[in-house]
């Protein structure tokens, strides 16, 4: 007859081994899931770059990419076809937002030329223009991160503008992401394409963080 103490000890060891195996499997699964999400971000970045080729469609491209990543994080189905469908829906009003962005960029370029020409007040005007462009870009990313079909871009941008000011930490995080894209394009231009997906993922994470505050 096996003593009760020995039996209890054996059962405890078996449970401990099972727990270790379960934790290991969970850790491996978590690592694989995170790697798959990272790969999905890079692929989404390429999709965003392709959809942005008409120049004024970049807000819609980021909106479709962000929604795709939200589905991926929620373990919902979706791929290239769903991305295209979202892009078509987002571009109906998103092209105007894209046009506004290019107009702002053109105005900033004029300000920079004024600074170079040495016009009075040029440095101040140039600095204001650059900060305005950065703020508008961050607001655009935050708006795209929460876009839903049939949503009004005017409302999205207005709300995103307020969040950009009220959540400076999240906004600075997106500025850092944009700096990474610029650095990638400076050193190896093709690297900037997949990194766009990481910026979209960062915008989604920033908005989720703000929502849970």
PDB file of C-alpha atoms in Angstrom:
ATOM      1  CA  UNK A   1       0.000   0.000   0.000  1.00  0.00           C
ATOM      2  CA  UNK A   2       1.407   3.419  -1.027  1.00  0.00           C
ATOM      3  CA  UNK A   3       1.639   5.898   1.863  1.00  0.00           C
ATOM      4  CA  UNK A   4      -0.702   8.891   1.620  1.00  0.00           C
ATOM      5  CA  UNK A   5       2.199  11.342   1.878  1.00  0.00           C
ATOM      6  CA  UNK A   6       3.998   9.719  -1.073  1.00  0.00           C
ATOM      7  CA  UNK A   7       0.812   9.753  -3.155  1.00  0.00           C
ATOM      8  CA  UNK A   8       0.218  13.418  -2.382  1.00  0.00           C
ATOM      9  CA  UNK A   9       3.798  14.291  -3.289  1.00  0.00           C
ATOM     10  CA  UNK A  10       3.515  12.448  -6.611  1.00  0.00           C
ATOM     11  CA  UNK A  11       0.290  14.225  -7.491  1.00  0.00           C
ATOM     12  CA  UNK A  12       1.835  17.588  -6.617  1.00  0.00           C
ATOM     13  CA  UNK A  13       4.824  16.918  -8.863  1.00  0.00           C
ATOM     14  CA  UNK A  14       2.518  15.861 -11.727  1.00  0.00           C
ATOM     15  CA  UNK A  15       0.458  19.031 -11.369  1.00  0.00           C
ATOM     16  CA  UNK A  16       3.622  21.147 -11.289  1.00  0.00           C
ATOM     17  CA  UNK A  17       4.917  19.525 -14.480  1.00  0.00           C
ATOM     18  CA  UNK A  18       1.565  20.023 -16.196  1.00  0.00           C
ATOM     19  CA  UNK A  19       1.577  23.667 -15.139  1.00  0.00           C
ATOM     20  CA  UNK A  20       5.088  24.190 -16.506  1.00  0.00           C
ATOM     21  CA  UNK A  21       4.141  22.589 -19.826  1.00  0.00           C
ATOM     22  CA  UNK A  22       1.009  24.712 -20.068  1.00  0.00           C
ATOM     23  CA  UNK A  23       2.964  27.897 -19.321  1.00  0.00           C
ATOM     24  CA  UNK A  24       5.598  26.988 -21.895  1.00  0.00           C
ATOM     25  CA  UNK A  25       2.973  26.290 -24.523  1.00  0.00           C
ATOM     26  CA  UNK A  26       1.238  29.545 -23.701  1.00  0.00           C
ATOM     27  CA  UNK A  27       4.522  31.434 -23.950  1.00  0.00           C
ATOM     28  CA  UNK A  28       5.337  29.892 -27.313  1.00  0.00           C
ATOM     29  CA  UNK A  29       1.818  30.617 -28.544  1.00  0.00           C
ATOM     30  CA  UNK A  30       2.046  34.233 -27.373  1.00  0.00           C
ATOM     31  CA  UNK A  31       5.421  34.669 -29.071  1.00  0.00           C
ATOM     32  CA  UNK A  32       4.092  33.203 -32.304  1.00  0.00           C
ATOM     33  CA  UNK A  33       1.004  35.392 -32.136  1.00  0.00           C
ATOM     34  CA  UNK A  34       3.056  38.550 -31.613  1.00  0.00           C
ATOM     35  CA  UNK A  35       5.385  37.662 -34.467  1.00  0.00           C
ATOM     36  CA  UNK A  36       2.385  36.999 -36.726  1.00  0.00           C
ATOM     37  CA  UNK A  37       0.918  40.385 -35.763  1.00  0.00           C
ATOM     38  CA  UNK A  38       4.229  42.100 -36.528  1.00  0.00           C
ATOM     39  CA  UNK A  39       4.347  40.414 -39.928  1.00  0.00           C
ATOM     40  CA  UNK A  40       0.743  41.465 -40.550  1.00  0.00           C
ATOM     41  CA  UNK A  41       1.681  45.077 -39.737  1.00  0.00           C
ATOM     42  CA  UNK A  42       4.464  45.007 -42.331  1.00  0.00           C
ATOM     43  CA  UNK A  43       2.143  43.532 -44.960  1.00  0.00           C
ATOM     44  CA  UNK A  44      -0.506  46.113 -44.146  1.00  0.00           C
ATOM     45  CA  UNK A  45       2.096  48.831 -44.606  1.00  0.00           C
ATOM     46  CA  UNK A  46       2.635  47.676 -48.187  1.00  0.00           C
ATOM     47  CA  UNK A  47      -1.130  47.707 -48.772  1.00  0.00           C
ATOM     48  CA  UNK A  48      -1.346  51.254 -47.388  1.00  0.00           C
ATOM     49  CA  UNK A  49       1.509  52.403 -49.626  1.00  0.00           C
ATOM     50  CA  UNK A  50      -0.120  50.942 -52.742  1.00  0.00           C
ATOM     51  CA  UNK A  51      -3.519  52.444 -51.874  1.00  0.00           C
ATOM     52  CA  UNK A  52      -1.862  55.851 -51.300  1.00  0.00           C
ATOM     53  CA  UNK A  53      -0.410  56.072 -54.818  1.00  0.00           C
ATOM     54  CA  UNK A  54      -3.191  58.434 -56.067  1.00  0.00           C
ATOM     55  CA  UNK A  55      -1.750  60.868 -53.440  1.00  0.00           C
ATOM     56  CA  UNK A  56      -5.064  62.162 -52.041  1.00  0.00           C
ATOM     57  CA  UNK A  57      -6.133  58.687 -50.914  1.00  0.00           C
ATOM     58  CA  UNK A  58      -3.660  58.247 -48.063  1.00  0.00           C
ATOM     59  CA  UNK A  59      -6.238  58.980 -45.280  1.00  0.00           C
ATOM     60  CA  UNK A  60      -8.528  56.288 -46.688  1.00  0.00           C
ATOM     61  CA  UNK A  61      -5.574  53.909 -47.021  1.00  0.00           C
ATOM     62  CA  UNK A  62      -4.625  54.365 -43.378  1.00  0.00           C
ATOM     63  CA  UNK A  63      -8.267  54.012 -42.334  1.00  0.00           C
ATOM     64  CA  UNK A  64      -8.614  50.709 -44.187  1.00  0.00           C
ATOM     65  CA  UNK A  65      -5.263  49.497 -42.850  1.00  0.00           C
ATOM     66  CA  UNK A  66      -6.138  50.424 -39.273  1.00  0.00           C
ATOM     67  CA  UNK A  67      -9.494  48.638 -39.492  1.00  0.00           C
ATOM     68  CA  UNK A  68      -7.756  45.571 -40.881  1.00  0.00           C
ATOM     69  CA  UNK A  69      -5.342  45.566 -37.935  1.00  0.00           C
ATOM     70  CA  UNK A  70      -8.210  46.007 -35.474  1.00  0.00           C
ATOM     71  CA  UNK A  71      -9.844  42.915 -36.953  1.00  0.00           C
ATOM     72  CA  UNK A  72      -6.546  41.047 -36.715  1.00  0.00           C
ATOM     73  CA  UNK A  73      -6.105  41.985 -33.050  1.00  0.00           C
ATOM     74  CA  UNK A  74      -9.693  40.908 -32.316  1.00  0.00           C
ATOM     75  CA  UNK A  75      -9.017  37.551 -34.058  1.00  0.00           C
ATOM     76  CA  UNK A  76     -11.650  38.279 -36.694  1.00  0.00           C
ATOM     77  CA  UNK A  77     -11.432  37.191 -40.302  1.00  0.00           C
ATOM     78  CA  UNK A  78     -10.349  39.564 -43.013  1.00  0.00           C
ATOM     79  CA  UNK A  79      -7.752  40.004 -45.706  1.00  0.00           C
ATOM     80  CA  UNK A  80      -7.005  41.882 -48.900  1.00  0.00           C
ATOM     81  CA  UNK A  81     -10.623  41.872 -50.111  1.00  0.00           C
ATOM     82  CA  UNK A  82     -11.905  43.373 -46.871  1.00  0.00           C
ATOM     83  CA  UNK A  83      -9.132  45.967 -47.002  1.00  0.00           C
ATOM     84  CA  UNK A  84     -10.159  46.981 -50.525  1.00  0.00           C
ATOM     85  CA  UNK A  85     -13.833  47.197 -49.502  1.00  0.00           C
ATOM     86  CA  UNK A  86     -12.953  49.418 -46.531  1.00  0.00           C
ATOM     87  CA  UNK A  87     -10.699  51.547 -48.718  1.00  0.00           C
ATOM     88  CA  UNK A  88     -13.488  52.148 -51.234  1.00  0.00           C
ATOM     89  CA  UNK A  89     -15.832  53.159 -48.436  1.00  0.00           C
ATOM     90  CA  UNK A  90     -13.278  55.430 -46.745  1.00  0.00           C
ATOM     91  CA  UNK A  91     -12.118  57.173 -49.912  1.00  0.00           C
ATOM     92  CA  UNK A  92     -15.589  58.652 -50.594  1.00  0.00           C
ATOM     93  CA  UNK A  93     -14.965  61.388 -48.052  1.00  0.00           C
ATOM     94  CA  UNK A  94     -11.330  60.713 -47.295  1.00  0.00           C
ATOM     95  CA  UNK A  95     -10.043  62.238 -50.532  1.00  0.00           C
ATOM     96  CA  UNK A  96     -11.036  65.696 -49.254  1.00  0.00           C
ATOM     97  CA  UNK A  97      -9.018  65.103 -46.086  1.00  0.00           C
ATOM     98  CA  UNK A  98      -6.090  64.054 -48.256  1.00  0.00           C
ATOM     99  CA  UNK A  99      -6.430  67.208 -50.336  1.00  0.00           C
ATOM    100  CA  UNK A 100      -6.459  69.304 -47.163  1.00  0.00           C
ATOM    101  CA  UNK A 101      -3.256  67.619 -46.031  1.00  0.00           C
ATOM    102  CA  UNK A 102      -1.475  68.387 -49.292  1.00  0.00           C
ATOM    103  CA  UNK A 103      -2.708  71.990 -49.177  1.00  0.00           C
ATOM    104  CA  UNK A 104      -1.291  72.348 -45.678  1.00  0.00           C
ATOM    105  CA  UNK A 105       2.006  70.835 -46.808  1.00  0.00           C
ATOM    106  CA  UNK A 106       2.152  73.332 -49.694  1.00  0.00           C
ATOM    107  CA  UNK A 107       1.511  76.226 -47.300  1.00  0.00           C
ATOM    108  CA  UNK A 108       4.308  75.022 -45.016  1.00  0.00           C
ATOM    109  CA  UNK A 109       6.641  74.759 -48.018  1.00  0.00           C
ATOM    110  CA  UNK A 110       5.888  78.418 -48.812  1.00  0.00           C
ATOM    111  CA  UNK A 111       6.648  79.308 -45.186  1.00  0.00           C
ATOM    112  CA  UNK A 112       9.982  77.515 -45.377  1.00  0.00           C
ATOM    113  CA  UNK A 113      10.850  79.399 -48.544  1.00  0.00           C
ATOM    114  CA  UNK A 114      10.017  82.630 -46.713  1.00  0.00           C
ATOM    115  CA  UNK A 115      12.428  81.642 -43.947  1.00  0.00           C
ATOM    116  CA  UNK A 116      15.177  80.946 -46.479  1.00  0.00           C
ATOM    117  CA  UNK A 117      14.552  84.259 -48.203  1.00  0.00           C
ATOM    118  CA  UNK A 118      15.100  86.067 -44.925  1.00  0.00           C
ATOM    119  CA  UNK A 119      11.716  87.781 -44.866  1.00  0.00           C
ATOM    120  CA  UNK A 120      10.776  89.545 -41.590  1.00  0.00           C
ATOM    121  CA  UNK A 121       8.949  87.169 -39.260  1.00  0.00           C
ATOM    122  CA  UNK A 122       9.816  84.237 -41.486  1.00  0.00           C
ATOM    123  CA  UNK A 123      11.264  81.951 -38.768  1.00  0.00           C
ATOM    124  CA  UNK A 124       8.185  82.355 -36.567  1.00  0.00           C
ATOM    125  CA  UNK A 125       5.771  81.746 -39.422  1.00  0.00           C
ATOM    126  CA  UNK A 126       7.811  78.744 -40.558  1.00  0.00           C
ATOM    127  CA  UNK A 127       7.850  77.206 -37.072  1.00  0.00           C
ATOM    128  CA  UNK A 128       4.095  77.673 -36.693  1.00  0.00           C
ATOM    129  CA  UNK A 129       3.523  76.086 -40.086  1.00  0.00           C
ATOM    130  CA  UNK A 130       5.682  73.046 -39.305  1.00  0.00           C
ATOM    131  CA  UNK A 131       3.966  72.446 -35.953  1.00  0.00           C
ATOM    132  CA  UNK A 132       0.559  72.825 -37.624  1.00  0.00           C
ATOM    133  CA  UNK A 133       1.499  70.245 -40.255  1.00  0.00           C
ATOM    134  CA  UNK A 134       2.715  67.796 -37.601  1.00  0.00           C
ATOM    135  CA  UNK A 135      -0.445  68.303 -35.555  1.00  0.00           C
ATOM    136  CA  UNK A 136      -2.685  67.778 -38.575  1.00  0.00           C
ATOM    137  CA  UNK A 137      -0.789  64.614 -39.517  1.00  0.00           C
ATOM    138  CA  UNK A 138      -1.159  63.173 -36.017  1.00  0.00           C
ATOM    139  CA  UNK A 139      -4.853  64.081 -35.945  1.00  0.00           C
ATOM    140  CA  UNK A 140      -5.284  62.393 -39.314  1.00  0.00           C
ATOM    141  CA  UNK A 141      -3.660  59.204 -38.051  1.00  0.00           C
ATOM    142  CA  UNK A 142      -5.828  59.198 -34.936  1.00  0.00           C
ATOM    143  CA  UNK A 143      -8.950  59.773 -37.030  1.00  0.00           C
ATOM    144  CA  UNK A 144      -8.018  56.927 -39.376  1.00  0.00           C
ATOM    145  CA  UNK A 145      -7.377  54.611 -36.423  1.00  0.00           C
ATOM    146  CA  UNK A 146     -11.020  54.806 -35.297  1.00  0.00           C
ATOM    147  CA  UNK A 147     -12.656  55.045 -38.725  1.00  0.00           C
ATOM    148  CA  UNK A 148     -15.777  53.006 -39.360  1.00  0.00           C
ATOM    149  CA  UNK A 149     -17.831  52.650 -42.563  1.00  0.00           C
ATOM    150  CA  UNK A 150     -20.240  55.567 -43.104  1.00  0.00           C
ATOM    151  CA  UNK A 151     -18.327  57.711 -40.584  1.00  0.00           C
ATOM    152  CA  UNK A 152     -17.979  61.435 -41.325  1.00  0.00           C
ATOM    153  CA  UNK A 153     -14.381  62.480 -41.890  1.00  0.00           C
ATOM    154  CA  UNK A 154     -15.179  65.989 -40.708  1.00  0.00           C
ATOM    155  CA  UNK A 155     -16.404  64.638 -37.375  1.00  0.00           C
ATOM    156  CA  UNK A 156     -13.538  62.160 -37.130  1.00  0.00           C
ATOM    157  CA  UNK A 157     -10.915  64.856 -37.696  1.00  0.00           C
ATOM    158  CA  UNK A 158     -12.555  67.294 -35.272  1.00  0.00           C
ATOM    159  CA  UNK A 159     -12.666  64.677 -32.513  1.00  0.00           C
ATOM    160  CA  UNK A 160      -9.138  63.489 -33.329  1.00  0.00           C
ATOM    161  CA  UNK A 161      -7.887  67.067 -33.119  1.00  0.00           C
ATOM    162  CA  UNK A 162      -9.183  67.336 -29.569  1.00  0.00           C
ATOM    163  CA  UNK A 163      -7.623  64.008 -28.609  1.00  0.00           C
ATOM    164  CA  UNK A 164      -4.322  65.135 -30.119  1.00  0.00           C
ATOM    165  CA  UNK A 165      -4.248  68.040 -27.672  1.00  0.00           C
ATOM    166  CA  UNK A 166      -5.739  66.216 -24.667  1.00  0.00           C
ATOM    167  CA  UNK A 167      -3.451  63.185 -25.040  1.00  0.00           C
ATOM    168  CA  UNK A 168       0.033  64.614 -25.694  1.00  0.00           C
ATOM    169  CA  UNK A 169       1.789  61.362 -24.728  1.00  0.00           C
ATOM    170  CA  UNK A 170      -0.048  59.394 -27.390  1.00  0.00           C
ATOM    171  CA  UNK A 171       0.489  62.162 -29.930  1.00  0.00           C
ATOM    172  CA  UNK A 172       4.253  62.227 -29.267  1.00  0.00           C
ATOM    173  CA  UNK A 173       4.316  58.457 -29.742  1.00  0.00           C
ATOM    174  CA  UNK A 174       2.858  58.889 -33.217  1.00  0.00           C
ATOM    175  CA  UNK A 175       5.349  61.673 -33.977  1.00  0.00           C
ATOM    176  CA  UNK A 176       8.084  59.181 -33.091  1.00  0.00           C
ATOM    177  CA  UNK A 177       6.546  56.644 -35.458  1.00  0.00           C
ATOM    178  CA  UNK A 178       6.531  59.196 -38.255  1.00  0.00           C
ATOM    179  CA  UNK A 179      10.185  59.955 -37.505  1.00  0.00           C
ATOM    180  CA  UNK A 180      10.981  56.260 -37.897  1.00  0.00           C
ATOM    181  CA  UNK A 181       9.273  56.241 -41.302  1.00  0.00           C
ATOM    182  CA  UNK A 182      11.226  59.321 -42.359  1.00  0.00           C
ATOM    183  CA  UNK A 183      14.484  57.770 -41.134  1.00  0.00           C
ATOM    184  CA  UNK A 184      13.767  54.518 -42.954  1.00  0.00           C
ATOM    185  CA  UNK A 185      13.045  56.403 -46.164  1.00  0.00           C
ATOM    186  CA  UNK A 186      16.249  58.404 -45.740  1.00  0.00           C
ATOM    187  CA  UNK A 187      18.510  55.373 -45.359  1.00  0.00           C
ATOM    188  CA  UNK A 188      16.692  52.695 -47.387  1.00  0.00           C
ATOM    189  CA  UNK A 189      13.596  54.007 -49.164  1.00  0.00           C
ATOM    190  CA  UNK A 190      11.787  50.630 -49.593  1.00  0.00           C
ATOM    191  CA  UNK A 191      11.837  50.111 -45.804  1.00  0.00           C
ATOM    192  CA  UNK A 192       9.440  53.018 -45.361  1.00  0.00           C
ATOM    193  CA  UNK A 193       6.640  51.058 -47.044  1.00  0.00           C
ATOM    194  CA  UNK A 194       6.185  48.217 -44.518  1.00  0.00           C
ATOM    195  CA  UNK A 195       6.891  50.569 -41.604  1.00  0.00           C
ATOM    196  CA  UNK A 196       3.684  52.438 -42.507  1.00  0.00           C
ATOM    197  CA  UNK A 197       1.785  49.450 -41.129  1.00  0.00           C
ATOM    198  CA  UNK A 198       3.607  49.789 -37.820  1.00  0.00           C
ATOM    199  CA  UNK A 199       2.562  53.455 -37.668  1.00  0.00           C
ATOM    200  CA  UNK A 200      -1.066  52.449 -38.286  1.00  0.00           C
ATOM    201  CA  UNK A 201      -0.775  49.847 -35.514  1.00  0.00           C
ATOM    202  CA  UNK A 202       0.678  52.488 -33.184  1.00  0.00           C
ATOM    203  CA  UNK A 203      -2.269  54.777 -33.932  1.00  0.00           C
ATOM    204  CA  UNK A 204      -4.702  51.956 -33.137  1.00  0.00           C
ATOM    205  CA  UNK A 205      -2.870  51.263 -29.863  1.00  0.00           C
ATOM    206  CA  UNK A 206      -2.823  54.960 -28.923  1.00  0.00           C
ATOM    207  CA  UNK A 207      -6.563  55.267 -29.503  1.00  0.00           C
ATOM    208  CA  UNK A 208      -7.270  52.103 -27.519  1.00  0.00           C
ATOM    209  CA  UNK A 209      -5.133  53.419 -24.666  1.00  0.00           C
ATOM    210  CA  UNK A 210      -7.014  56.730 -24.714  1.00  0.00           C
ATOM    211  CA  UNK A 211     -10.382  54.938 -24.755  1.00  0.00           C
ATOM    212  CA  UNK A 212      -9.488  52.921 -21.647  1.00  0.00           C
ATOM    213  CA  UNK A 213      -8.288  55.907 -19.630  1.00  0.00           C
TER     214      UNK A 213
END
